[in-house]
PDB file of C-alpha atoms in Angstrom:
ATOM      1  CA  MET S 882    -132.958-140.489 -92.740  1.00  0.00           C
ATOM      2  CA  LYS S 883    -130.858-143.276 -94.149  1.00  0.00           C
ATOM      3  CA  THR S 884    -127.457-143.694 -92.530  1.00  0.00           C
ATOM      4  CA  LEU S 885    -124.301-142.828 -94.407  1.00  0.00           C
ATOM      5  CA  THR S 886    -122.718-145.978 -95.819  1.00  0.00           C
ATOM      6  CA  PRO S 887    -120.004-146.705 -98.370  1.00  0.00           C
ATOM      7  CA  THR S 888    -122.771-147.497-100.865  1.00  0.00           C
ATOM      8  CA  SER S 889    -124.548-144.179-100.338  1.00  0.00           C
ATOM      9  CA  ILE S 890    -121.233-142.290-100.592  1.00  0.00           C
ATOM     10  CA  ALA S 891    -120.326-144.076-103.830  1.00  0.00           C
ATOM     11  CA  THR S 892    -123.825-143.497-105.178  1.00  0.00           C
ATOM     12  CA  GLY S 893    -123.578-139.791-104.403  1.00  0.00           C
ATOM     13  CA  LEU S 894    -120.186-139.490-106.094  1.00  0.00           C
ATOM     14  CA  VAL S 895    -121.356-141.310-109.230  1.00  0.00           C
ATOM     15  CA  ALA S 896    -124.581-139.296-109.329  1.00  0.00           C
ATOM     16  CA  GLY S 897    -122.700-135.998-109.047  1.00  0.00           C
ATOM     17  CA  VAL S 898    -120.213-136.835-111.796  1.00  0.00           C
ATOM     18  CA  THR S 899    -123.044-138.091-114.020  1.00  0.00           C
ATOM     19  CA  ALA S 900    -125.022-134.890-113.456  1.00  0.00           C
ATOM     20  CA  ALA S 901    -122.015-132.764-114.386  1.00  0.00           C
ATOM     21  CA  LEU S 902    -121.363-134.788-117.554  1.00  0.00           C
ATOM     22  CA  LEU S 903    -125.012-134.491-118.606  1.00  0.00           C
ATOM     23  CA  SER S 904    -124.812-130.719-118.163  1.00  0.00           C
ATOM     24  CA  LEU S 905    -121.561-130.641-120.104  1.00  0.00           C
ATOM     25  CA  SER S 906    -123.090-132.639-122.962  1.00  0.00           C
ATOM     26  CA  ALA S 907    -125.835-130.025-123.198  1.00  0.00           C
ATOM     27  CA  ASN S 908    -123.235-127.541-124.479  1.00  0.00           C
ATOM     28  CA  ALA S 909    -122.413-129.859-127.374  1.00  0.00           C
ATOM     29  CA  GLN S 910    -126.063-130.659-128.221  1.00  0.00           C
ATOM     30  CA  SER S 911    -127.690-127.250-128.589  1.00  0.00           C
ATOM     31  CA  SER S 912    -130.942-128.709-129.965  1.00  0.00           C
ATOM     32  CA  PHE S 913    -131.593-130.651-126.750  1.00  0.00           C
ATOM     33  CA  ALA S 914    -129.590-128.451-124.396  1.00  0.00           C
ATOM     34  CA  ILE S 915    -132.386-127.541-121.995  1.00  0.00           C
ATOM     35  CA  VAL S 916    -133.578-131.165-121.818  1.00  0.00           C
ATOM     36  CA  LEU S 917    -130.068-132.402-121.018  1.00  0.00           C
ATOM     37  CA  TYR S 918    -129.626-129.702-118.380  1.00  0.00           C
ATOM     38  CA  ALA S 919    -132.882-130.783-116.749  1.00  0.00           C
ATOM     39  CA  ALA S 920    -131.890-134.461-117.076  1.00  0.00           C
ATOM     40  CA  SER S 921    -128.830-133.701-114.951  1.00  0.00           C
ATOM     41  CA  ALA S 922    -131.251-133.391-112.008  1.00  0.00           C
ATOM     42  CA  LEU S 923    -132.200-137.067-112.344  1.00  0.00           C
ATOM     43  CA  PRO S 924    -129.017-138.579-110.800  1.00  0.00           C
ATOM     44  CA  ILE S 925    -129.264-136.184-107.826  1.00  0.00           C
ATOM     45  CA  LEU S 926    -132.936-137.002-107.291  1.00  0.00           C
ATOM     46  CA  ILE S 927    -132.347-140.746-107.540  1.00  0.00           C
ATOM     47  CA  ALA S 928    -129.458-140.569-105.067  1.00  0.00           C
ATOM     48  CA  GLY S 929    -131.514-138.534-102.599  1.00  0.00           C
ATOM     49  CA  LEU S 930    -134.758-140.460-102.913  1.00  0.00           C
ATOM     50  CA  GLY S 931    -133.085-143.864-102.795  1.00  0.00           C
ATOM     51  CA  TRP S 932    -130.053-143.374-100.529  1.00  0.00           C
ATOM     52  CA  GLY S 933    -130.920-140.342 -98.400  1.00  0.00           C
ATOM     53  CA  ASN S 934    -129.964-136.719 -97.887  1.00  0.00           C
ATOM     54  CA  ALA S 935    -126.279-137.358 -97.291  1.00  0.00           C
ATOM     55  CA  SER S 936    -125.981-139.086-100.654  1.00  0.00           C
ATOM     56  CA  ALA S 937    -127.776-136.179-102.346  1.00  0.00           C
ATOM     57  CA  PHE S 938    -125.483-133.674-100.632  1.00  0.00           C
ATOM     58  CA  ILE S 939    -122.397-135.582-101.778  1.00  0.00           C
ATOM     59  CA  ALA S 940    -123.858-135.692-105.303  1.00  0.00           C
ATOM     60  CA  VAL S 941    -124.394-131.913-105.380  1.00  0.00           C
ATOM     61  CA  VAL S 942    -120.846-131.229-104.139  1.00  0.00           C
ATOM     62  CA  ALA S 943    -119.316-133.782-106.522  1.00  0.00           C
ATOM     63  CA  GLY S 944    -121.299-132.378-109.441  1.00  0.00           C
ATOM     64  CA  GLY S 945    -120.153-128.837-108.689  1.00  0.00           C
ATOM     65  CA  ILE S 946    -116.503-129.841-108.321  1.00  0.00           C
ATOM     66  CA  THR S 947    -116.578-131.918-111.514  1.00  0.00           C
ATOM     67  CA  ALA S 948    -118.202-129.114-113.519  1.00  0.00           C
ATOM     68  CA  SER S 949    -115.691-126.602-112.183  1.00  0.00           C
ATOM     69  CA  ALA S 950    -112.742-128.850-113.048  1.00  0.00           C
ATOM     70  CA  LEU S 951    -113.985-129.727-116.548  1.00  0.00           C
ATOM     71  CA  VAL S 952    -115.339-126.307-117.588  1.00  0.00           C
ATOM     72  CA  SER S 953    -115.233-123.347-115.204  1.00  0.00           C
ATOM     73  CA  SER S 954    -116.397-122.112-111.836  1.00  0.00           C
ATOM     74  CA  ASN S 955    -119.097-119.995-113.497  1.00  0.00           C
ATOM     75  CA  PHE S 956    -120.498-123.041-115.282  1.00  0.00           C
ATOM     76  CA  ALA S 957    -120.416-124.981-112.012  1.00  0.00           C
ATOM     77  CA  ALA S 958    -122.266-122.183-110.216  1.00  0.00           C
ATOM     78  CA  LEU S 959    -124.890-122.180-112.968  1.00  0.00           C
ATOM     79  CA  ILE S 960    -125.779-125.874-112.765  1.00  0.00           C
ATOM     80  CA  VAL S 961    -125.498-125.996-108.971  1.00  0.00           C
ATOM     81  CA  LEU S 962    -127.887-123.068-108.492  1.00  0.00           C
ATOM     82  CA  ILE S 963    -130.580-123.942-111.009  1.00  0.00           C
ATOM     83  CA  THR S 964    -130.391-127.748-111.152  1.00  0.00           C
ATOM     84  CA  LEU S 965    -128.408-129.606-108.516  1.00  0.00           C
ATOM     85  CA  ILE S 966    -129.491-127.756-105.364  1.00  0.00           C
ATOM     86  CA  PRO S 967    -133.201-127.746-106.314  1.00  0.00           C
ATOM     87  CA  ALA S 968    -132.983-131.473-107.090  1.00  0.00           C
ATOM     88  CA  GLY S 969    -131.306-132.228-103.784  1.00  0.00           C
ATOM     89  CA  TRP S 970    -133.850-130.154-101.871  1.00  0.00           C
ATOM     90  CA  LEU S 971    -136.776-131.868-103.607  1.00  0.00           C
ATOM     91  CA  SER S 972    -135.454-135.284-102.628  1.00  0.00           C
ATOM     92  CA  ASN S 973    -135.082-134.097 -99.042  1.00  0.00           C
ATOM     93  CA  LEU S 974    -138.691-132.864 -98.905  1.00  0.00           C
ATOM     94  CA  ALA S 975    -140.025-136.031-100.516  1.00  0.00           C
ATOM     95  CA  ASN S 976    -138.402-138.165 -97.781  1.00  0.00           C
ATOM     96  CA  LEU S 977    -139.898-136.179 -94.913  1.00  0.00           C
ATOM     97  CA  ALA S 978    -142.547-137.883 -92.787  1.00  0.00           C
ATOM     98  CA  ARG S 979    -144.030-137.641 -89.309  1.00  0.00           C
ATOM     99  CA  PRO S 980    -146.537-139.618 -87.193  1.00  0.00           C
ATOM    100  CA  ALA S 981    -150.004-139.030 -88.610  1.00  0.00           C
ATOM    101  CA  SER S 982    -151.379-138.750 -85.060  1.00  0.00           C
ATOM    102  CA  GLU S 983    -149.585-135.401 -84.706  1.00  0.00           C
ATOM    103  CA  LEU S 984    -151.837-134.056 -87.472  1.00  0.00           C
ATOM    104  CA  GLY S 985    -155.012-135.599 -86.106  1.00  0.00           C
ATOM    105  CA  GLY S 986    -154.688-138.709 -88.241  1.00  0.00           C
ATOM    106  CA  PRO S 987    -154.777-142.401 -87.297  1.00  0.00           C
ATOM    107  CA  GLU S 988    -152.292-144.004 -84.949  1.00  0.00           C
ATOM    108  CA  ASN S 989    -149.515-146.222 -86.340  1.00  0.00           C
ATOM    109  CA  ALA S 990    -149.399-144.289 -89.618  1.00  0.00           C
ATOM    110  CA  LEU S 991    -146.901-141.946 -91.263  1.00  0.00           C
ATOM    111  CA  ALA S 992    -147.910-138.658 -92.887  1.00  0.00           C
ATOM    112  CA  TRP S 993    -145.636-137.664 -95.763  1.00  0.00           C
ATOM    113  CA  TYR S 994    -144.715-134.118 -96.723  1.00  0.00           C
ATOM    114  CA  PRO S 995    -147.545-132.847 -98.965  1.00  0.00           C
ATOM    115  CA  LEU S 996    -146.977-132.778-102.700  1.00  0.00           C
ATOM    116  CA  SER S 997    -148.527-129.298-102.830  1.00  0.00           C
ATOM    117  CA  ASN S 998    -145.749-128.001-100.567  1.00  0.00           C
ATOM    118  CA  ILE S 999    -143.099-129.766-102.646  1.00  0.00           C
ATOM    119  CA  LEU S1000    -144.400-128.095-105.795  1.00  0.00           C
ATOM    120  CA  ALA S1001    -144.419-124.688-104.083  1.00  0.00           C
ATOM    121  CA  HIS S1002    -140.838-125.250-102.877  1.00  0.00           C
ATOM    122  CA  LEU S1003    -139.822-126.131-106.432  1.00  0.00           C
ATOM    123  CA  ALA S1004    -141.220-122.809-107.700  1.00  0.00           C
ATOM    124  CA  ILE S1005    -139.368-120.929-104.957  1.00  0.00           C
ATOM    125  CA  MET S1006    -136.069-122.739-105.591  1.00  0.00           C
ATOM    126  CA  VAL S1007    -136.208-122.128-109.341  1.00  0.00           C
ATOM    127  CA  THR S1008    -137.044-118.464-108.734  1.00  0.00           C
ATOM    128  CA  LEU S1009    -134.138-117.948-106.333  1.00  0.00           C
ATOM    129  CA  GLY S1010    -131.734-119.897-108.529  1.00  0.00           C
ATOM    130  CA  MET S1011    -132.558-117.916-111.640  1.00  0.00           C
ATOM    131  CA  ILE S1012    -132.363-114.603-109.772  1.00  0.00           C
ATOM    132  CA  ALA S1013    -128.869-115.597-108.618  1.00  0.00           C
ATOM    133  CA  VAL S1014    -127.845-116.644-112.137  1.00  0.00           C
ATOM    134  CA  GLY S1015    -129.317-113.444-113.570  1.00  0.00           C
ATOM    135  CA  ALA S1016    -127.251-111.414-111.116  1.00  0.00           C
ATOM    136  CA  ILE S1017    -124.114-113.340-112.082  1.00  0.00           C
ATOM    137  CA  VAL S1018    -124.568-112.838-115.842  1.00  0.00           C
ATOM    138  CA  GLY S1019    -125.932-109.308-115.411  1.00  0.00           C
ATOM    139  CA  TYR S1020    -129.313-109.850-117.052  1.00  0.00           C
ATOM    140  CA  ASN S1021    -131.310-106.616-117.396  1.00  0.00           C
ATOM    141  CA  ASP S1022    -133.235-104.597-119.982  1.00  0.00           C
ATOM    142  CA  ALA S1023    -130.023-103.644-121.763  1.00  0.00           C
ATOM    143  CA  MET S1024    -128.894-107.260-122.166  1.00  0.00           C
ATOM    144  CA  ALA S1025    -132.354-108.248-123.387  1.00  0.00           C
ATOM    145  CA  GLY S1026    -132.191-105.385-125.891  1.00  0.00           C
ATOM    146  CA  LYS S1027    -128.850-106.628-127.210  1.00  0.00           C
ATOM    147  CA  LEU S1028    -130.306-110.110-127.709  1.00  0.00           C
ATOM    148  CA  VAL S1029    -133.178-108.610-129.698  1.00  0.00           C
ATOM    149  CA  ASP S1030    -130.703-106.608-131.809  1.00  0.00           C
ATOM    150  CA  ILE S1031    -128.805-109.800-132.625  1.00  0.00           C
ATOM    151  CA  VAL S1032    -132.017-111.546-133.698  1.00  0.00           C
ATOM    152  CA  ILE S1033    -133.066-108.568-135.869  1.00  0.00           C
ATOM    153  CA  GLU S1034    -129.652-108.379-137.545  1.00  0.00           C
ATOM    154  CA  THR S1035    -129.844-112.101-138.287  1.00  0.00           C
ATOM    155  CA  LEU S1036    -133.311-111.679-139.814  1.00  0.00           C
ATOM    156  CA  LYS S1037    -132.100-108.744-141.913  1.00  0.00           C
ATOM    157  CA  ALA S1038    -129.223-110.826-143.245  1.00  0.00           C
ATOM    158  CA  GLN S1039    -131.679-113.530-144.299  1.00  0.00           C
ATOM    159  CA  GLU S1040    -134.347-111.136-145.580  1.00  0.00           C
ATOM    160  CA  PRO S1041    -132.951-107.767-146.752  1.00  0.00           C
ATOM    161  CA  LEU S1042    -136.464-106.266-147.084  1.00  0.00           C
ATOM    162  CA  TYR S1043    -137.131-106.794-143.365  1.00  0.00           C
ATOM    163  CA  ASN S1044    -136.758-103.367-141.758  1.00  0.00           C
ATOM    164  CA  PRO S1045    -138.913-102.778-138.630  1.00  0.00           C
ATOM    165  CA  ASP S1046    -139.273 -99.208-137.353  1.00  0.00           C
ATOM    166  CA  ALA S1047    -137.699 -97.978-134.135  1.00  0.00           C
ATOM    167  CA  ALA S1048    -140.990 -97.988-132.197  1.00  0.00           C
ATOM    168  CA  ALA S1049    -141.643-101.631-133.054  1.00  0.00           C
ATOM    169  CA  ILE S1050    -138.102-102.594-132.035  1.00  0.00           C
ATOM    170  CA  ALA S1051    -138.424-100.745-128.713  1.00  0.00           C
ATOM    171  CA  GLN S1052    -141.723-102.478-127.967  1.00  0.00           C
ATOM    172  CA  LEU S1053    -140.229-105.836-128.893  1.00  0.00           C
ATOM    173  CA  LYS S1054    -137.316-105.265-126.501  1.00  0.00           C
ATOM    174  CA  THR S1055    -139.697-104.413-123.658  1.00  0.00           C
ATOM    175  CA  VAL S1056    -141.782-107.530-124.229  1.00  0.00           C
ATOM    176  CA  PHE S1057    -138.746-109.773-124.676  1.00  0.00           C
ATOM    177  CA  SER S1058    -137.080-108.591-121.450  1.00  0.00           C
ATOM    178  CA  LEU S1059    -140.102-109.895-119.513  1.00  0.00           C
ATOM    179  CA  ALA S1060    -141.038-112.844-121.710  1.00  0.00           C
ATOM    180  CA  LEU S1061    -137.612-114.487-121.464  1.00  0.00           C
ATOM    181  CA  PRO S1062    -137.539-114.914-117.644  1.00  0.00           C
ATOM    182  CA  LEU S1063    -141.239-115.830-117.600  1.00  0.00           C
ATOM    183  CA  VAL S1064    -140.859-118.597-120.182  1.00  0.00           C
ATOM    184  CA  GLN S1065    -137.540-119.860-118.825  1.00  0.00           C
ATOM    185  CA  GLY S1066    -138.862-119.988-115.275  1.00  0.00           C
ATOM    186  CA  ALA S1067    -142.013-121.842-116.298  1.00  0.00           C
ATOM    187  CA  LEU S1068    -140.165-124.289-118.529  1.00  0.00           C
ATOM    188  CA  TRP S1069    -137.625-125.064-115.812  1.00  0.00           C
ATOM    189  CA  VAL S1070    -140.337-125.851-113.277  1.00  0.00           C
ATOM    190  CA  PHE S1071    -142.008-128.181-115.796  1.00  0.00           C
ATOM    191  CA  LEU S1072    -138.746-129.988-116.591  1.00  0.00           C
ATOM    192  CA  LEU S1073    -137.563-130.360-112.999  1.00  0.00           C
ATOM    193  CA  PHE S1074    -140.945-131.680-111.902  1.00  0.00           C
ATOM    194  CA  ALA S1075    -140.821-134.166-114.798  1.00  0.00           C
ATOM    195  CA  ALA S1076    -137.373-135.242-113.551  1.00  0.00           C
ATOM    196  CA  TYR S1077    -138.797-135.652-110.043  1.00  0.00           C
ATOM    197  CA  TYR S1078    -141.677-137.759-111.367  1.00  0.00           C
ATOM    198  CA  ILE S1079    -139.322-140.014-113.347  1.00  0.00           C
ATOM    199  CA  ALA S1080    -136.927-140.346-110.407  1.00  0.00           C
ATOM    200  CA  THR S1081    -139.713-141.384-108.012  1.00  0.00           C
ATOM    201  CA  PHE S1082    -140.781-144.045-110.508  1.00  0.00           C
ATOM    202  CA  ILE S1083    -137.223-145.372-110.855  1.00  0.00           C
ATOM    203  CA  VAL S1084    -136.544-145.649-107.123  1.00  0.00           C
ATOM    204  CA  ARG S1085    -139.975-147.155-106.487  1.00  0.00           C
ATOM    205  CA  VAL S1086    -139.459-149.852-109.123  1.00  0.00           C
ATOM    206  CA  SER S1087    -135.984-150.580-107.750  1.00  0.00           C
ATOM    207  CA  GLY S1088    -137.425-150.954-104.250  1.00  0.00           C
ATOM    208  CA  LYS S1089    -135.235-148.193-102.791  1.00  0.00           C
ATOM    209  CA  GLY S1090    -137.853-145.474-102.417  1.00  0.00           C
ATOM    210  CA  LEU S1091    -139.335-144.537 -99.054  1.00  0.00           C
ATOM    211  CA  ARG S1092    -142.230-142.365-100.169  1.00  0.00           C
ATOM    212  CA  PRO S1093    -145.386-144.227-101.233  1.00  0.00           C
ATOM    213  CA  ARG S1094    -146.821-143.942-104.710  1.00  0.00           C
ATOM    214  CA  GLU S1095    -149.250-141.038-104.859  1.00  0.00           C
ATOM    215  CA  ASP S1096    -152.380-140.515-106.893  1.00  0.00           C
ATOM    216  CA  MET S1097    -151.190-137.285-108.527  1.00  0.00           C
ATOM    217  CA  PRO S1098    -154.523-136.364-110.158  1.00  0.00           C
ATOM    218  CA  SER S1099    -156.005-136.035-106.678  1.00  0.00           C
ATOM    219  CA  THR S1100    -152.953-134.784-104.735  1.00  0.00           C
ATOM    220  CA  LEU S1101    -150.974-132.594-107.154  1.00  0.00           C
ATOM    221  CA  ARG S1102    -152.150-129.106-106.230  1.00  0.00           C
ATOM    222  CA  MET S1103    -150.442-125.856-105.316  1.00  0.00           C
ATOM    223  CA  HIS S1104    -150.424-124.596-101.745  1.00  0.00           C
ATOM    224  CA  ARG S1105    -153.069-121.895-101.277  1.00  0.00           C
ATOM    225  CA  ASN S1106    -150.446-119.379-100.117  1.00  0.00           C
ATOM    226  CA  ALA S1107    -148.722-119.698-103.493  1.00  0.00           C
ATOM    227  CA  ILE S1108    -151.499-117.513-104.914  1.00  0.00           C
ATOM    228  CA  PHE S1109    -150.030-114.546-103.023  1.00  0.00           C
ATOM    229  CA  PHE S1110    -146.607-115.123-104.605  1.00  0.00           C
ATOM    230  CA  PHE S1111    -148.211-115.259-108.042  1.00  0.00           C
ATOM    231  CA  LEU S1112    -150.139-112.031-107.420  1.00  0.00           C
ATOM    232  CA  ALA S1113    -146.997-110.331-106.102  1.00  0.00           C
ATOM    233  CA  GLY S1114    -145.220-111.318-109.309  1.00  0.00           C
ATOM    234  CA  LEU S1115    -148.000-109.771-111.371  1.00  0.00           C
ATOM    235  CA  VAL S1116    -147.718-106.497-109.448  1.00  0.00           C
ATOM    236  CA  LEU S1117    -143.925-106.393-109.795  1.00  0.00           C
ATOM    237  CA  SER S1118    -144.097-107.056-113.540  1.00  0.00           C
ATOM    238  CA  PHE S1119    -145.740-103.638-114.037  1.00  0.00           C
ATOM    239  CA  MET S1120    -143.091-101.716-112.108  1.00  0.00           C
ATOM    240  CA  GLY S1121    -140.414-101.692-114.808  1.00  0.00           C
ATOM    241  CA  GLY S1122    -136.694-102.394-114.608  1.00  0.00           C
ATOM    242  CA  VAL S1123    -135.268-105.217-112.493  1.00  0.00           C
ATOM    243  CA  PRO S1124    -138.419-105.537-110.310  1.00  0.00           C
ATOM    244  CA  ALA S1125    -140.473-106.206-113.460  1.00  0.00           C
ATOM    245  CA  ILE S1126    -138.013-108.885-114.583  1.00  0.00           C
ATOM    246  CA  ILE S1127    -138.200-110.579-111.171  1.00  0.00           C
ATOM    247  CA  GLY S1128    -141.998-110.283-111.241  1.00  0.00           C
ATOM    248  CA  ALA S1129    -142.152-111.953-114.658  1.00  0.00           C
ATOM    249  CA  LEU S1130    -139.920-114.744-113.376  1.00  0.00           C
ATOM    250  CA  VAL S1131    -142.174-115.278-110.345  1.00  0.00           C
ATOM    251  CA  CYS S1132    -145.240-115.359-112.607  1.00  0.00           C
ATOM    252  CA  GLY S1133    -143.513-117.980-114.739  1.00  0.00           C
ATOM    253  CA  THR S1134    -142.372-120.280-111.935  1.00  0.00           C
ATOM    254  CA  PHE S1135    -145.508-120.134-109.812  1.00  0.00           C
ATOM    255  CA  GLY S1136    -147.741-120.012-112.883  1.00  0.00           C
ATOM    256  CA  ALA S1137    -146.128-123.257-114.048  1.00  0.00           C
ATOM    257  CA  GLY S1138    -146.964-124.819-110.690  1.00  0.00           C
ATOM    258  CA  PHE S1139    -150.607-123.813-111.067  1.00  0.00           C
ATOM    259  CA  VAL S1140    -150.656-125.125-114.652  1.00  0.00           C
ATOM    260  CA  LEU S1141    -149.374-128.515-113.417  1.00  0.00           C
ATOM    261  CA  ALA S1142    -152.053-128.455-110.732  1.00  0.00           C
ATOM    262  CA  GLY S1143    -154.644-127.502-113.358  1.00  0.00           C
ATOM    263  CA  PHE S1144    -153.763-130.473-115.532  1.00  0.00           C
ATOM    264  CA  ALA S1145    -153.885-132.767-112.483  1.00  0.00           C
ATOM    265  CA  SER S1146    -157.309-131.345-111.626  1.00  0.00           C
ATOM    266  CA  LEU S1147    -158.449-131.955-115.202  1.00  0.00           C
ATOM    267  CA  HIS S1148    -157.315-135.586-114.969  1.00  0.00           C
ATOM    268  CA  PHE S1149    -159.172-135.959-111.668  1.00  0.00           C
ATOM    269  CA  ARG S1150    -162.402-134.284-112.842  1.00  0.00           C
ATOM    270  CA  THR S1151    -162.646-136.397-116.004  1.00  0.00           C
ATOM    271  CA  ARG S1152    -162.210-139.770-114.295  1.00  0.00           C
ATOM    272  CA  GLY S1153    -164.863-142.255-115.302  1.00  0.00           C
ATOM    273  CA  LYS S1154    -166.127-140.084-118.153  1.00  0.00           C
ATOM    274  CA  PRO S1155    -166.485-141.789-121.549  1.00  0.00           C
ATOM    275  CA  TRP S1156    -165.028-138.727-123.298  1.00  0.00           C
ATOM    276  CA  ARG S1157    -162.039-138.457-120.912  1.00  0.00           C
ATOM    277  CA  LEU S1158    -159.316-139.521-123.350  1.00  0.00           C
ATOM    278  CA  MET S1159    -160.561-137.174-126.052  1.00  0.00           C
ATOM    279  CA  ALA S1160    -160.781-134.254-123.619  1.00  0.00           C
ATOM    280  CA  LEU S1161    -157.259-134.816-122.286  1.00  0.00           C
ATOM    281  CA  TRP S1162    -155.746-135.113-125.749  1.00  0.00           C
ATOM    282  CA  PHE S1163    -157.558-131.961-126.838  1.00  0.00           C
ATOM    283  CA  ALA S1164    -156.307-130.058-123.772  1.00  0.00           C
ATOM    284  CA  TYR S1165    -152.671-131.070-124.210  1.00  0.00           C
ATOM    285  CA  ILE S1166    -152.585-130.496-127.970  1.00  0.00           C
ATOM    286  CA  SER S1167    -154.327-127.122-127.625  1.00  0.00           C
ATOM    287  CA  VAL S1168    -151.771-125.953-125.069  1.00  0.00           C
ATOM    288  CA  LEU S1169    -148.859-127.173-127.209  1.00  0.00           C
ATOM    289  CA  LEU S1170    -150.126-125.536-130.401  1.00  0.00           C
ATOM    290  CA  PHE S1171    -151.640-122.360-129.007  1.00  0.00           C
ATOM    291  CA  THR S1172    -151.069-120.023-126.069  1.00  0.00           C
ATOM    292  CA  ILE S1173    -154.535-118.992-124.894  1.00  0.00           C
ATOM    293  CA  PRO S1174    -155.739-122.464-123.702  1.00  0.00           C
ATOM    294  CA  VAL S1175    -152.973-122.571-121.080  1.00  0.00           C
ATOM    295  CA  PHE S1176    -154.717-119.729-119.248  1.00  0.00           C
ATOM    296  CA  VAL S1177    -157.780-121.953-118.831  1.00  0.00           C
ATOM    297  CA  ILE S1178    -155.594-124.662-117.262  1.00  0.00           C
ATOM    298  CA  LEU S1179    -153.912-122.004-115.111  1.00  0.00           C
ATOM    299  CA  LEU S1180    -157.311-120.824-113.893  1.00  0.00           C
ATOM    300  CA  MET S1181    -158.261-124.393-112.986  1.00  0.00           C
ATOM    301  CA  GLY S1182    -155.103-124.666-110.904  1.00  0.00           C
ATOM    302  CA  LEU S1183    -155.773-121.337-109.185  1.00  0.00           C
ATOM    303  CA  MET S1184    -159.319-122.386-108.312  1.00  0.00           C
ATOM    304  CA  ASP S1185    -158.362-125.774-106.846  1.00  0.00           C
ATOM    305  CA  THR S1186    -155.742-125.361-104.112  1.00  0.00           C
ATOM    306  CA  ARG S1187    -155.510-127.936-101.360  1.00  0.00           C
ATOM    307  CA  ARG S1188    -153.013-129.836 -99.235  1.00  0.00           C
ATOM    308  CA  ALA S1189    -153.461-133.594 -99.546  1.00  0.00           C
ATOM    309  CA  ILE S1190    -151.230-135.740 -97.317  1.00  0.00           C
ATOM    310  CA  ALA S1191    -150.209-139.283 -98.206  1.00  0.00           C
ATOM    311  CA  LEU S1192    -150.393-141.836 -95.365  1.00  0.00           C
ATOM    312  CA  THR S1193    -148.633-145.188 -94.954  1.00  0.00           C
ATOM    313  CA  PRO S1194    -148.574-147.693 -92.068  1.00  0.00           C
ATOM    314  CA  ALA S1195    -145.819-146.894 -89.576  1.00  0.00           C
ATOM    315  CA  GLY S1196    -143.126-149.516 -89.213  1.00  0.00           C
ATOM    316  CA  PRO S1197    -139.376-149.909 -89.356  1.00  0.00           C
ATOM    317  CA  ALA S1198    -139.243-147.318 -92.129  1.00  0.00           C
ATOM    318  CA  GLU S1199    -140.390-144.695 -89.636  1.00  0.00           C
ATOM    319  CA  LYS S1200    -136.939-144.722 -88.072  1.00  0.00           C
ATOM    320  CA  LYS S1201    -135.389-143.869 -91.400  1.00  0.00           C
ATOM    321  CA  ASN S1202    -137.286-140.640 -91.907  1.00  0.00           C
ATOM    322  CA  GLN S1203    -136.987-137.134 -90.570  1.00  0.00           C
ATOM    323  CA  ASN S1204    -139.814-135.162 -89.042  1.00  0.00           C
ATOM    324  CA  ILE S1205    -141.560-132.557 -91.157  1.00  0.00           C
TER     325      ILE S1205
END
């Protein structure tokens, strides 16, 4: 773990204020709001990956205080729970390493915390953060129903002939109450992992990163135990009420992790094939344009779970890292 220095303190303070301002700008740019919210994780990740856990902690605290001072305590709680804390925790996990000999590996080598575990932790953190936010705002079937009513009234104002029957509206409310947490959870996992990927690239190029560059097509998988969380989410989603909402959220967050793993597996399986580029483009475009193809990618992720560990030669950097 890197020692606390004036530079790391200043970096943490700047990162926290920057994260809060990015989140604040999301309120003014509704078209790119979710992207800006996710981008607010970048400064925290960069501070943690490049300057250590203490810098990340300072960044999270500074971001929360800045958001509370500029907007409100509720807004600060929102970004801290779903963005800043997950980002700080990811940077902490990414910096963890231990002697490879403790795991049966070679002497004089460091074994880094597996990417599969980091991805599973991301799904858990997003799930817990969104459950906390949902409790704060009071999200339930009734709130989801009110959102559907607002959408229907808007459609009626634009198209007077639009008049769905009560049964269709009730079914729409039921589907929407589960679809919203599922989609939001999945999208947030995708965006935060993208922020993590970009942050690792930035700190590596700047020479500040500790973790080695990983071959993600071969190492980006979900932990095998994550399957049980995903199955538990499926069971809960059929129970109705708040348990169903939580189950849908779990399916979204952990399902997103398996989709990321599925795409990584697809990249790995198509290496060296002459039709690789065409296959990858087809897969990505199909998922973006349609819904059904994503289940194929999800299945690939579910069928390929493993725990690859990155190794680097042990040296002075070993003293800067924590044990797993």
